[in-house]
Amino acid sequence: AQTVTQSQPEMSVQEAETVTLSCTYDTSESDYYLFWYKQPPSRQMILVIRQEAYKQQNATENRFSVNFQKAAKSFSLKISDSQLGDAAMYFCAYRFPGIQGAQKLVFGQGTRLTINP
Amino acid sequence: NAGVTQTPKFRVLKTGQSMTLLCAQDMNHEYMYWYRQDPGMGLRLIHYSVGEGTTAKGEVPDGYNVSRLKKQNFLLGLESAAPSQTSVYFCASSYLDSGLPEAFFGQGTRLTVV
């Protein structure tokens, strides 16, 4: 079964510095999507960034970028110039095919990120 | 544009009571999902649907039933609530076309079973 593992339950970083959140996954598929979602205290799930497995280039969205290592099944999120508003729970997620082609999303356990002013 | 709307946002149930959570999306998405979120366990898939009239079991389906009679709605039912079902429930939806693969989430429902 496909699994997603986030080995860092909590991380903290000083404001304006850079932090990297780790994620590994297990799959036998060759084509899939990977995502990072942010969940602030409001509880809303917000998409941060997505990566398509068949693209070798790492995705980037402003201060957020990923390091996608397909062979190692690793998908880390780097946040540059951390801001107080980045404080949240971050979830790594993998999308894989299911019954009738359904694209199920599987989530990691989450990493709680604290930003220190 | 409302996106994905969950009803209700909060609910307290007594053990053995039943209830239905409603999820509605206005984006014409084919896929819809129900997840539960518990501390330290991420989001776990309960049931999902690939289209109107079809449903399938996810990772933790026991104690729940679902129905998707209309494309825009996905209902999650608890027939006899148990304290172990205390959780935050999220509904999500996504397109069939993988050109836009990400799921869009509702705001969540906090359910407490006493």
Coordinates of C-alpha atoms in Angstrom, one line a residue:
Chain A
A1 CA 0.0 0.0 0.0
Q2 CA 1.1 3.5 -0.7
T3 CA 2.3 5.4 2.4
V4 CA 3.5 8.9 3.1
T5 CA 5.8 9.5 6.0
Q6 CA 6.7 12.8 7.6
S7 CA 9.4 12.1 10.2
Q8 CA 9.4 15.6 11.8
P9 CA 6.3 16.1 14.1
E10 CA 7.5 19.6 14.9
M11 CA 9.9 22.2 13.5
S12 CA 10.8 25.7 14.4
V13 CA 12.7 28.4 12.6
Q14 CA 13.6 32.1 13.2
E15 CA 11.7 34.6 11.1
A16 CA 13.4 35.4 7.8
E17 CA 15.4 32.2 7.9
T18 CA 15.0 29.0 5.7
V19 CA 13.5 25.8 6.9
T20 CA 13.1 22.4 5.1
L21 CA 10.3 19.9 5.9
S22 CA 10.9 16.3 5.0
C23 CA 8.6 13.8 3.3
T24 CA 9.1 10.3 2.0
Y25 CA 6.6 8.0 0.3
D26 CA 6.4 4.5 -0.9
T27 CA 4.9 3.5 -4.3
S28 CA 5.4 1.2 -7.2
E29 CA 3.7 3.6 -9.6
S30 CA 5.7 5.6 -12.1
D31 CA 3.3 8.4 -12.7
Y32 CA 1.7 10.3 -9.8
Y33 CA 1.4 13.7 -8.1
L34 CA 2.8 15.0 -4.9
F35 CA 1.5 17.9 -2.9
W36 CA 2.2 20.1 0.2
Y37 CA -0.8 21.4 2.0
K38 CA -0.8 24.0 4.7
Q39 CA -3.3 24.0 7.6
P40 CA -3.3 27.2 9.7
P41 CA -5.2 27.4 13.0
S42 CA -8.3 28.2 11.0
R43 CA -8.3 24.5 10.0
Q44 CA -8.6 25.3 6.3
M45 CA -6.5 23.1 4.0
I46 CA -4.5 25.3 1.6
L47 CA -2.5 24.0 -1.3
V48 CA 1.1 25.2 -1.2
I49 CA 2.7 23.5 -4.1
R50 CA 2.4 20.4 -6.3
Q51 CA 4.9 18.3 -8.2
E52 CA 4.2 16.0 -11.2
A53 CA 6.4 12.8 -11.0
Y54 CA 7.2 12.8 -14.7
K55 CA 8.7 16.3 -14.5
Q56 CA 12.3 16.3 -13.3
Q57 CA 12.3 20.1 -12.6
N58 CA 11.5 20.9 -9.0
A59 CA 8.4 23.0 -8.5
T60 CA 8.6 26.5 -7.1
E61 CA 6.0 28.9 -5.9
N62 CA 7.4 32.2 -4.6
R63 CA 9.2 31.5 -1.3
F64 CA 8.2 27.8 -1.5
S65 CA 10.2 25.2 -3.4
V66 CA 10.5 21.4 -3.4
N67 CA 13.4 19.0 -3.7
F68 CA 11.9 16.0 -5.5
Q69 CA 14.1 12.9 -5.6
K70 CA 12.1 10.3 -7.5
A71 CA 14.5 7.4 -7.1
A72 CA 14.8 8.0 -3.4
K73 CA 11.0 8.7 -3.1
S74 CA 11.7 11.9 -1.3
F75 CA 9.8 15.1 -1.5
S76 CA 10.9 17.9 0.8
L77 CA 9.5 21.4 1.1
K78 CA 11.8 24.4 1.5
I79 CA 10.5 27.7 2.9
S80 CA 12.7 30.6 2.3
D81 CA 12.6 34.0 4.2
S82 CA 10.1 32.5 6.7
Q83 CA 7.3 34.7 7.8
L84 CA 5.0 34.6 10.9
G85 CA 2.1 33.8 8.6
D86 CA 3.9 30.5 7.6
A87 CA 3.2 29.1 11.0
A88 CA 0.9 26.1 10.5
M89 CA 0.6 22.4 10.2
Y90 CA 2.1 21.2 6.9
F91 CA 1.0 18.0 5.2
C92 CA 2.7 16.1 2.5
A93 CA 0.3 14.2 0.2
Y94 CA 0.5 11.6 -2.6
R95 CA -2.1 11.1 -5.3
F96 CA -2.4 7.6 -6.7
P97 CA -4.9 5.7 -8.9
G98 CA -7.6 3.7 -7.2
I99 CA -10.7 1.9 -8.3
Q100 CA -12.2 3.1 -11.6
G101 CA -9.3 5.5 -11.9
A102 CA -10.1 7.4 -8.8
Q103 CA -7.2 9.6 -7.8
K104 CA -7.1 9.0 -4.1
L105 CA -5.0 11.4 -1.9
V106 CA -2.9 9.8 0.8
F107 CA -1.5 12.1 3.5
G108 CA 1.5 12.1 5.9
Q109 CA 1.1 12.6 9.6
G110 CA 1.9 16.3 9.4
T111 CA 4.7 18.7 10.6
R112 CA 3.8 21.6 12.9
L113 CA 6.0 24.6 12.0
T114 CA 6.6 27.4 14.5
I115 CA 8.1 30.7 13.4
N116 CA 10.0 32.5 16.1
P117 CA 10.1 36.3 15.8
Chain B
N1 CA -17.8 31.0 -5.8
A2 CA -18.4 28.9 -2.7
G3 CA -16.1 26.0 -3.6
V4 CA -16.6 23.1 -1.1
T5 CA -19.1 23.7 1.7
Q6 CA -19.6 21.4 4.7
T7 CA -22.6 21.4 7.0
P8 CA -22.6 21.5 10.0
K9 CA -19.3 23.1 11.2
F10 CA -19.7 21.7 14.8
R11 CA -21.7 19.0 16.3
V12 CA -22.0 17.1 19.6
L13 CA -23.6 13.7 19.6
K14 CA -24.4 11.2 22.3
T15 CA -23.2 7.6 21.9
G16 CA -25.6 5.7 19.7
Q17 CA -27.1 8.7 18.0
S18 CA -27.0 9.0 14.2
M19 CA -26.2 12.0 12.0
T20 CA -25.4 13.0 8.4
L21 CA -22.7 15.3 7.3
L22 CA -23.3 17.1 4.1
C23 CA -20.7 18.2 1.5
A24 CA -21.6 20.3 -1.4
Q25 CA -19.3 21.5 -4.2
D26 CA -20.0 23.9 -7.0
M27 CA -17.0 23.2 -9.2
N28 CA -18.5 20.3 -11.2
H29 CA -15.8 18.0 -9.8
E30 CA -16.1 14.3 -10.5
Y31 CA -14.2 13.0 -7.4
M32 CA -15.3 13.6 -3.9
Y33 CA -13.7 12.4 -0.6
W34 CA -14.4 12.2 3.1
Y35 CA -11.4 12.3 5.4
R36 CA -11.1 12.3 9.2
Q37 CA -8.2 14.1 10.9
D38 CA -6.9 13.0 14.3
P39 CA -3.9 14.3 16.2
G40 CA -0.6 12.8 15.0
M41 CA -2.3 10.7 12.2
G42 CA -2.8 13.2 9.4
L43 CA -5.9 12.8 7.2
R44 CA -7.2 9.4 6.7
L45 CA -9.6 8.5 3.9
I46 CA -13.0 7.2 4.9
H47 CA -14.9 6.8 1.6
Y48 CA -14.7 8.4 -1.8
S49 CA -16.7 8.7 -5.0
V50 CA -15.7 8.8 -8.6
G51 CA -19.0 10.1 -9.8
E52 CA -22.7 10.3 -9.2
G53 CA -24.1 7.0 -7.9
T54 CA -20.7 5.4 -7.2
T55 CA -18.8 5.1 -3.9
A56 CA -15.8 3.2 -2.6
K57 CA -14.2 2.4 0.7
G58 CA -11.1 4.2 1.8
E59 CA -8.6 3.4 4.6
V60 CA -11.0 3.6 7.6
P61 CA -14.6 3.0 6.4
D62 CA -16.0 1.0 9.4
G63 CA -18.9 2.8 11.1
Y64 CA -19.6 5.1 8.2
N65 CA -21.8 5.1 5.1
V66 CA -21.9 7.4 2.2
S67 CA -24.1 8.3 -0.7
R68 CA -23.7 10.4 -3.8
L69 CA -27.1 10.8 -5.4
K70 CA -26.2 14.1 -7.1
K71 CA -22.9 15.0 -8.6
Q72 CA -22.5 18.1 -6.4
N73 CA -23.3 16.4 -3.1
F74 CA -21.5 13.8 -1.0
L75 CA -23.1 12.7 2.3
L76 CA -21.4 10.9 5.2
G77 CA -23.5 9.1 7.6
L78 CA -22.9 7.8 11.1
E79 CA -25.6 5.2 12.0
S80 CA -24.6 4.7 15.6
A81 CA -22.0 7.2 16.8
A82 CA -19.2 6.0 19.1
P83 CA -16.6 8.0 21.1
S84 CA -13.9 6.7 18.7
Q85 CA -15.6 8.8 15.9
T86 CA -14.8 12.0 17.7
S87 CA -12.7 13.8 15.1
V88 CA -12.5 16.6 12.6
Y89 CA -14.0 15.6 9.3
F90 CA -13.0 17.0 5.9
C91 CA -14.7 16.8 2.6
A92 CA -12.7 17.3 -0.6
S93 CA -13.3 17.3 -4.3
S94 CA -11.2 17.2 -7.4
Y95 CA -11.4 17.0 -11.2
L96 CA -11.1 13.8 -13.2
D97 CA -8.8 15.6 -15.6
S98 CA -5.3 15.3 -14.2
G99 CA -4.4 18.7 -15.7
L100 CA -5.6 20.1 -12.4
P101 CA -5.0 17.3 -9.9
E102 CA -5.2 19.0 -6.6
A103 CA -8.1 18.5 -4.2
F104 CA -10.1 21.4 -2.8
F105 CA -11.2 21.1 0.8
G106 CA -14.2 22.2 2.9
Q107 CA -13.6 24.0 6.1
G108 CA -14.1 20.9 8.2
T109 CA -16.6 19.6 10.8
R110 CA -15.6 19.1 14.4
L111 CA -17.6 16.2 15.8
T112 CA -17.6 15.2 19.4
V113 CA -19.3 12.0 20.6
V114 CA -19.9 11.8 24.3

